[in-house]
Amino acid sequence: MPGKLNLIATAPMGLEAVVARELKELGYHDAFIENGRVNFTGDYIDICRCNLWLRTSDRVLIKMGEFTALTFDELFEGTKALPWEEWIPAHGEFPVEGRSHKSQLSSVPACQGIVKKAIVEKLKLSYNSEWFEETGPRYVIEIILLNDTALLTLDTTGPALHKRGYRKHATEAPLKETMAAALILLSRWNQNPARPFYDPCCGSGTLPIEAAMIAWNIAPGLRRTFNSESWPVLPDNLWQQAREEAFDSVKDDIPLNITGSDIDPAAIEISMASAKAAGFAKEIKFLNIPAIQIQPQGDYGCLITNPPYGERIGEEKEVRKLIAHLGRLSAELPTWSFFAITPTERFEEIFHRKADKRRKLFNGRIECQYLQFLGPLPPRH
């Protein structure tokens, strides 16, 4: 059995630093960033904790090994040398996924086949068997080739971490839960979650629900299961311990002032159903009104939104009206901070204010700017 594990929290492009900050706040001080991932070390219990707690990462991987692979022989031998038998039991299911970029071994299906064959050969030696039924727990292996270096990982998560378990239905092109959490954490609203929070284009309700989960310190993975929960190498008591820690950390005595609104009544129905499933039926207010009619209440609030992009003919004019209205609100609510993720290049011009901060992010495959119009922080009591 290995000691410290080399772990990877994968990150959507542009959010690596947010994932790294999350890891450091969870106590992993050796985290370091690479493109699309954050590397850190941990024990078996940390696989459980990170899957339960990471809000902005896509999945938690075990780094099995990394080596140069210019030929199929090098890929085969390098893969076979890794300790697969320490993780995969004789009846384990182990599909192989792959990617290749700027590498001699450019055929992904061929690389997947070589990796699979090498792991089978290694397991034959360990289990004295010629055939593996693959009827047991699932161990998804990925081979990533980049600049002729092969990285082999084992996925502990299963369905990506944005699948929290509270959203049964969604509006068209919903904001991923991981991205919604990142927008909130970047706003620093969570440092004082008693402040008002408003999303005037709430769609499926993802931003308000993620805000409520952050405010109450609810681990985002509490309502779902993970592939590695069925792995014999991770005893049930570790998952039980991690879940008990998460339940004990909930702070549901913090009063919430969170509102979401949308022009689409079907979206509000979906939002309310998702909020109920997440345990916030009474804590989040949802309103069926157009964004240009909203009237946020209170001081030092945060308006965070993913406004429509106006991709269809005729919608662009409506989007400009919405942005202009948000700009007027920002003048009328001088203590509020406004945040918007948008691909609209003229957003600041229509808003009539330069953003204090901007950050390039990808909402799905759409390149966006996360524009931050900052108001004053609430006074310290």
Coordinates of C-alpha atoms in Angstrom, one line a residue:
M1 CA 0.0 0.0 0.0
P2 CA 1.4 3.4 -1.0
G3 CA 2.0 6.2 1.6
K4 CA 1.3 9.7 0.4
L5 CA -0.7 9.9 -2.8
N6 CA 0.0 12.2 -5.7
L7 CA -3.5 13.7 -6.4
I8 CA -4.8 16.0 -9.1
A9 CA -7.8 18.3 -8.9
T10 CA -8.7 19.1 -12.5
A11 CA -9.8 22.6 -13.2
P12 CA -11.7 24.3 -16.0
M13 CA -9.5 26.7 -18.0
G14 CA -9.0 29.9 -16.1
L15 CA -10.1 28.5 -12.8
E16 CA -6.8 26.8 -11.7
A17 CA -6.0 29.5 -9.1
V18 CA -9.5 29.2 -7.6
V19 CA -9.2 25.5 -7.3
A20 CA -5.7 25.9 -5.7
R21 CA -7.1 28.4 -3.2
E22 CA -9.9 26.0 -2.3
L23 CA -7.3 23.3 -1.7
K24 CA -5.2 25.5 0.5
E25 CA -8.3 26.5 2.5
L26 CA -9.0 22.8 3.0
G27 CA -5.4 22.4 4.4
Y28 CA -3.5 21.2 1.3
H29 CA -0.6 23.7 1.4
D30 CA 1.6 21.9 -1.2
A31 CA -0.8 22.6 -4.1
F32 CA 0.8 23.7 -7.3
I33 CA -0.8 24.7 -10.6
E34 CA -0.4 23.4 -14.1
N35 CA -2.6 24.0 -17.1
G36 CA -6.0 22.5 -16.3
R37 CA -5.0 20.9 -13.0
V38 CA -3.8 21.5 -9.5
N39 CA -1.4 18.9 -8.1
F40 CA -1.2 18.1 -4.3
T41 CA -0.5 15.2 -2.0
G42 CA -2.8 13.5 0.4
D43 CA -3.9 10.2 2.1
Y44 CA -6.8 7.9 1.4
I45 CA -9.1 10.0 3.5
D46 CA -8.2 13.0 1.4
I47 CA -9.7 11.4 -1.7
C48 CA -13.0 11.3 0.2
R49 CA -12.7 14.9 1.6
C50 CA -11.8 16.5 -1.7
N51 CA -14.6 14.8 -3.6
L52 CA -17.0 16.0 -1.0
W53 CA -15.7 19.5 -0.6
L54 CA -14.3 20.9 -3.9
R55 CA -16.7 23.4 -5.4
T56 CA -14.9 24.5 -8.5
S57 CA -12.9 21.4 -9.6
D58 CA -14.2 18.9 -12.1
R59 CA -12.8 15.7 -10.6
V60 CA -10.2 14.3 -8.3
L61 CA -7.6 12.0 -9.9
I62 CA -4.8 9.8 -8.6
K63 CA -1.6 10.4 -10.5
M64 CA -0.4 6.9 -11.2
G65 CA 2.8 7.8 -13.1
E66 CA 4.4 10.1 -15.7
F67 CA 7.2 9.2 -18.2
T68 CA 8.5 9.9 -21.7
A69 CA 6.8 7.8 -24.4
L70 CA 8.1 8.3 -27.9
T71 CA 7.2 4.7 -28.9
F72 CA 4.4 2.2 -28.2
D73 CA 7.0 0.0 -26.5
E74 CA 7.9 2.8 -24.1
L75 CA 4.2 3.5 -23.4
F76 CA 3.6 -0.2 -22.8
E77 CA 6.6 -0.8 -20.5
G78 CA 6.1 2.5 -18.6
T79 CA 2.4 1.6 -18.0
K80 CA 3.1 -1.9 -17.0
A81 CA 5.7 -0.8 -14.4
L82 CA 3.0 1.1 -12.4
P83 CA 1.3 -0.4 -9.3
W84 CA -2.1 -1.0 -10.8
E85 CA -2.7 -4.1 -8.6
E86 CA -2.6 -1.8 -5.5
W87 CA -5.9 -0.3 -6.7
I88 CA -7.7 -2.5 -9.2
P89 CA -9.1 -5.8 -7.8
A90 CA -9.3 -9.0 -10.0
H91 CA -13.0 -8.2 -10.9
G92 CA -12.6 -4.4 -11.3
E93 CA -13.8 -2.7 -14.5
F94 CA -11.1 -0.5 -15.9
P95 CA -12.0 1.4 -19.1
V96 CA -9.2 3.5 -20.6
E97 CA -9.8 7.1 -22.0
G98 CA -7.1 9.1 -23.8
R99 CA -5.9 12.4 -25.2
S100 CA -2.8 13.3 -27.2
H101 CA -1.4 16.7 -28.1
K102 CA 2.0 17.5 -29.8
S103 CA 3.2 14.0 -29.4
Q104 CA 4.7 11.3 -31.6
L105 CA 2.0 8.9 -30.4
S106 CA -0.9 10.7 -31.9
S107 CA -3.4 7.9 -32.4
V108 CA -5.5 8.0 -29.2
P109 CA -7.3 4.7 -29.8
A110 CA -4.0 3.0 -30.3
C111 CA -2.6 4.5 -27.1
Q112 CA -5.7 3.5 -25.2
G113 CA -5.3 -0.1 -26.5
I114 CA -1.6 -0.2 -25.5
V115 CA -2.4 1.1 -22.0
K116 CA -5.2 -1.4 -21.5
K117 CA -3.0 -4.3 -22.7
A118 CA -0.2 -3.3 -20.4
I119 CA -2.5 -3.1 -17.3
V120 CA -3.9 -6.5 -18.2
E121 CA -0.4 -8.0 -18.3
K122 CA 0.4 -6.4 -14.9
L123 CA -2.8 -7.7 -13.3
K124 CA -2.1 -11.2 -14.8
L125 CA 1.1 -11.3 -12.8
S126 CA -0.7 -10.2 -9.6
Y127 CA -3.8 -12.4 -9.8
N128 CA -2.5 -15.4 -11.7
S129 CA -5.3 -15.1 -14.1
E130 CA -5.6 -15.0 -17.9
W131 CA -9.0 -13.4 -18.1
F132 CA -10.7 -10.5 -16.2
E133 CA -14.5 -10.3 -16.2
E134 CA -14.6 -6.6 -15.2
T135 CA -17.9 -6.9 -13.4
G136 CA -16.8 -5.1 -10.2
P137 CA -16.2 -1.5 -9.2
R138 CA -15.3 1.1 -11.9
Y139 CA -11.7 2.4 -12.3
V140 CA -11.6 4.9 -15.1
I141 CA -8.0 5.3 -16.4
E142 CA -6.9 8.2 -18.6
I143 CA -3.7 8.4 -20.7
I144 CA -2.8 12.0 -21.5
L145 CA 0.1 12.5 -24.0
L146 CA 1.6 16.0 -24.1
N147 CA 4.9 16.8 -25.7
D148 CA 5.8 13.1 -25.7
T149 CA 5.2 12.8 -21.9
A150 CA 2.6 10.3 -20.8
L151 CA 0.5 11.0 -17.7
L152 CA -1.6 8.1 -16.4
T153 CA -4.3 8.8 -13.9
L154 CA -7.1 7.0 -12.1
D155 CA -10.4 8.8 -11.6
T156 CA -11.8 8.7 -8.1
T157 CA -14.9 10.8 -8.9
G158 CA -17.0 9.3 -11.6
P159 CA -19.6 11.7 -13.0
A160 CA -18.0 15.2 -12.8
L161 CA -18.2 17.2 -9.6
H162 CA -20.6 19.7 -11.0
K163 CA -23.3 17.0 -10.7
R164 CA -24.2 17.9 -7.2
G165 CA -27.5 15.9 -7.1
Y166 CA -30.0 18.7 -6.5
R167 CA -30.7 19.6 -10.1
K168 CA -33.1 17.2 -11.8
H169 CA -34.1 19.5 -14.6
A170 CA -32.3 22.5 -16.2
T171 CA -33.0 25.4 -18.6
E172 CA -31.3 25.6 -22.0
A173 CA -27.5 26.1 -21.6
P174 CA -27.4 26.2 -17.8
L175 CA -24.4 27.5 -16.0
K176 CA -22.4 24.6 -14.5
E177 CA -22.5 24.4 -10.7
T178 CA -18.7 24.5 -10.6
M179 CA -18.5 27.7 -12.6
A180 CA -21.3 29.3 -10.5
A181 CA -19.4 28.5 -7.4
A182 CA -16.2 30.0 -8.9
L183 CA -18.0 33.2 -9.8
I184 CA -19.2 33.5 -6.2
L185 CA -15.9 32.7 -4.6
L186 CA -14.2 35.3 -7.0
S187 CA -16.7 37.9 -5.8
R188 CA -15.7 37.3 -2.2
W189 CA -19.3 37.6 -1.2
N190 CA -18.8 34.5 0.8
Q191 CA -16.6 36.5 3.3
N192 CA -19.8 38.1 4.6
P193 CA -22.7 36.0 3.4
A194 CA -25.3 38.0 5.4
R195 CA -25.0 40.6 2.5
P196 CA -27.8 40.6 0.0
F197 CA -27.2 38.4 -3.1
Y198 CA -29.2 38.9 -6.3
D199 CA -29.2 37.1 -9.7
P200 CA -31.6 38.7 -12.1
C201 CA -31.2 36.0 -14.8
C202 CA -31.2 33.0 -12.6
G203 CA -32.2 30.4 -15.2
S204 CA -32.1 27.0 -13.3
G205 CA -31.3 28.8 -10.0
T206 CA -27.7 27.6 -9.9
L207 CA -26.0 30.8 -8.7
P208 CA -28.5 31.4 -5.8
I209 CA -28.3 27.7 -4.7
E210 CA -24.5 27.6 -4.9
A211 CA -24.4 30.8 -2.9
A212 CA -26.6 29.3 -0.2
M213 CA -24.5 26.2 0.0
I214 CA -21.3 28.3 0.3
A215 CA -23.0 30.5 3.0
W216 CA -24.0 27.6 5.1
N217 CA -20.7 25.7 4.5
I218 CA -22.5 22.7 3.0
A219 CA -20.1 20.4 1.2
P220 CA -21.3 20.3 -2.4
G221 CA -20.8 16.5 -2.8
L222 CA -22.9 15.5 0.2
R223 CA -25.9 14.5 -1.9
R224 CA -24.2 12.2 -4.3
T225 CA -21.9 9.2 -4.6
F226 CA -18.5 8.7 -6.2
N227 CA -16.9 5.8 -8.1
S228 CA -14.2 5.3 -5.4
E229 CA -16.9 4.7 -2.7
S230 CA -17.1 1.2 -4.0
W231 CA -13.3 0.6 -4.1
P232 CA -12.1 -2.0 -1.6
V233 CA -8.9 0.0 -1.0
L234 CA -10.9 2.8 0.5
P235 CA -12.7 1.4 3.5
D236 CA -16.3 2.5 4.2
N237 CA -15.3 4.0 7.5
L238 CA -13.2 6.6 5.7
W239 CA -16.1 7.8 3.7
Q240 CA -18.3 7.8 6.8
Q241 CA -15.7 9.8 8.7
A242 CA -15.5 12.4 5.8
R243 CA -19.3 12.7 5.6
E244 CA -19.7 13.1 9.3
E245 CA -17.0 15.9 9.3
A246 CA -19.0 17.6 6.5
F247 CA -22.3 17.3 8.3
D248 CA -20.7 18.7 11.5
S249 CA -19.4 21.7 9.5
V250 CA -22.8 22.9 8.3
K251 CA -23.6 26.4 9.6
D252 CA -27.4 26.6 8.9
D253 CA -28.0 29.3 11.5
I254 CA -26.7 32.0 9.2
P255 CA -29.6 34.1 7.9
L256 CA -29.7 34.3 4.1
N257 CA -30.8 37.2 1.9
I258 CA -30.6 35.5 -1.5
T259 CA -32.9 36.2 -4.4
G260 CA -33.1 34.9 -8.0
S261 CA -35.4 36.2 -10.7
D262 CA -36.1 35.3 -14.3
I263 CA -38.5 36.4 -17.0
D264 CA -39.3 32.7 -17.8
P265 CA -41.9 31.1 -15.5
A266 CA -40.6 27.6 -16.4
A267 CA -37.1 28.6 -15.2
I268 CA -38.5 29.8 -11.9
E269 CA -40.3 26.4 -11.5
I270 CA -37.1 24.6 -12.1
S271 CA -35.2 26.9 -9.7
M272 CA -37.7 26.3 -6.9
A273 CA -37.6 22.6 -7.4
S274 CA -33.8 22.5 -7.3
A275 CA -33.7 24.8 -4.3
K276 CA -36.1 22.4 -2.5
A277 CA -34.0 19.4 -3.4
A278 CA -30.9 21.2 -2.1
G279 CA -32.7 22.0 1.2
F280 CA -33.3 25.8 0.6
A281 CA -37.0 25.9 -0.2
K282 CA -37.7 28.6 2.4
E283 CA -34.3 30.3 2.3
I284 CA -34.0 31.5 -1.3
K285 CA -36.6 33.9 -2.8
F286 CA -37.4 33.4 -6.5
L287 CA -39.3 36.0 -8.5
N288 CA -40.8 35.7 -12.0
I289 CA -40.1 39.2 -13.3
P290 CA -38.0 40.6 -16.2
A291 CA -34.5 41.7 -15.3
I292 CA -35.2 45.3 -16.3
Q293 CA -37.9 45.4 -13.5
I294 CA -35.8 44.2 -10.6
Q295 CA -35.4 46.3 -7.4
P296 CA -32.7 44.8 -5.2
Q297 CA -33.1 45.8 -1.5
G298 CA -30.5 46.4 1.2
D299 CA -27.0 47.7 1.3
Y300 CA -23.6 46.3 0.4
G301 CA -25.2 43.6 -1.8
C302 CA -23.7 41.5 -4.6
L303 CA -25.5 41.1 -8.0
I304 CA -23.9 38.2 -9.8
T305 CA -25.3 37.0 -13.1
N306 CA -24.8 35.1 -16.3
P307 CA -26.9 37.4 -18.6
P308 CA -28.2 36.1 -22.0
Y309 CA -25.7 36.5 -24.8
G310 CA -28.1 37.6 -27.6
E311 CA -26.9 35.0 -30.0
R312 CA -30.1 35.0 -32.0
I313 CA -31.3 37.8 -34.3
G314 CA -33.5 40.2 -32.4
E315 CA -32.2 39.2 -29.0
E316 CA -29.2 41.5 -29.1
K317 CA -31.3 44.6 -28.6
E318 CA -32.9 43.1 -25.5
V319 CA -29.5 42.2 -24.1
R320 CA -28.3 45.8 -24.6
K321 CA -31.4 47.0 -22.7
L322 CA -30.6 44.6 -19.9
I323 CA -27.0 45.6 -19.6
A324 CA -27.9 49.3 -19.6
H325 CA -30.5 48.7 -16.9
L326 CA -27.8 47.0 -14.7
G327 CA -25.6 50.0 -15.3
R328 CA -28.3 52.3 -14.1
L329 CA -28.8 50.1 -11.0
S330 CA -25.1 50.2 -10.2
A331 CA -25.4 54.1 -10.1
E332 CA -28.6 53.9 -8.0
L333 CA -27.1 51.3 -5.6
P334 CA -23.6 52.8 -4.8
T335 CA -22.9 50.3 -2.0
W336 CA -23.6 47.3 -4.3
S337 CA -21.0 45.3 -6.3
F338 CA -22.0 43.9 -9.7
F339 CA -20.5 40.9 -11.4
A340 CA -21.3 39.5 -14.9
I341 CA -19.8 36.7 -17.0
T342 CA -20.3 37.6 -20.6
P343 CA -18.9 37.3 -24.1
T344 CA -20.4 40.7 -25.0
E345 CA -17.5 42.9 -26.1
R346 CA -19.2 46.2 -25.5
F347 CA -20.6 45.3 -22.1
E348 CA -18.7 48.0 -20.2
E349 CA -19.6 50.7 -22.8
I350 CA -23.3 49.8 -22.5
F351 CA -23.0 49.5 -18.7
H352 CA -21.4 53.0 -18.7
R353 CA -18.7 52.0 -16.3
K354 CA -15.2 50.4 -16.6
A355 CA -14.8 47.1 -14.7
D356 CA -12.5 47.3 -11.7
K357 CA -11.4 43.7 -12.5
R358 CA -11.8 41.3 -15.4
R359 CA -10.9 37.7 -15.8
K360 CA -11.0 35.5 -18.9
L361 CA -13.1 32.4 -18.4
F362 CA -14.8 29.8 -20.6
N363 CA -18.5 29.2 -20.0
G364 CA -18.6 25.9 -21.8
R365 CA -16.7 26.5 -25.0
I366 CA -17.6 30.2 -25.1
E367 CA -14.8 32.6 -24.2
C368 CA -16.1 35.2 -21.8
Q369 CA -14.9 37.9 -19.5
Y370 CA -15.9 37.9 -15.8
L371 CA -16.4 41.6 -15.3
Q372 CA -16.3 42.9 -11.7
F373 CA -17.7 46.3 -10.8
L374 CA -16.8 46.7 -7.1
G375 CA -18.7 48.7 -4.5
P376 CA -17.4 49.4 -1.0
L377 CA -17.0 46.6 1.5
P378 CA -19.5 46.7 4.4
P379 CA -18.2 48.4 7.5
R380 CA -16.7 46.1 10.2
H381 CA -18.8 45.8 13.3

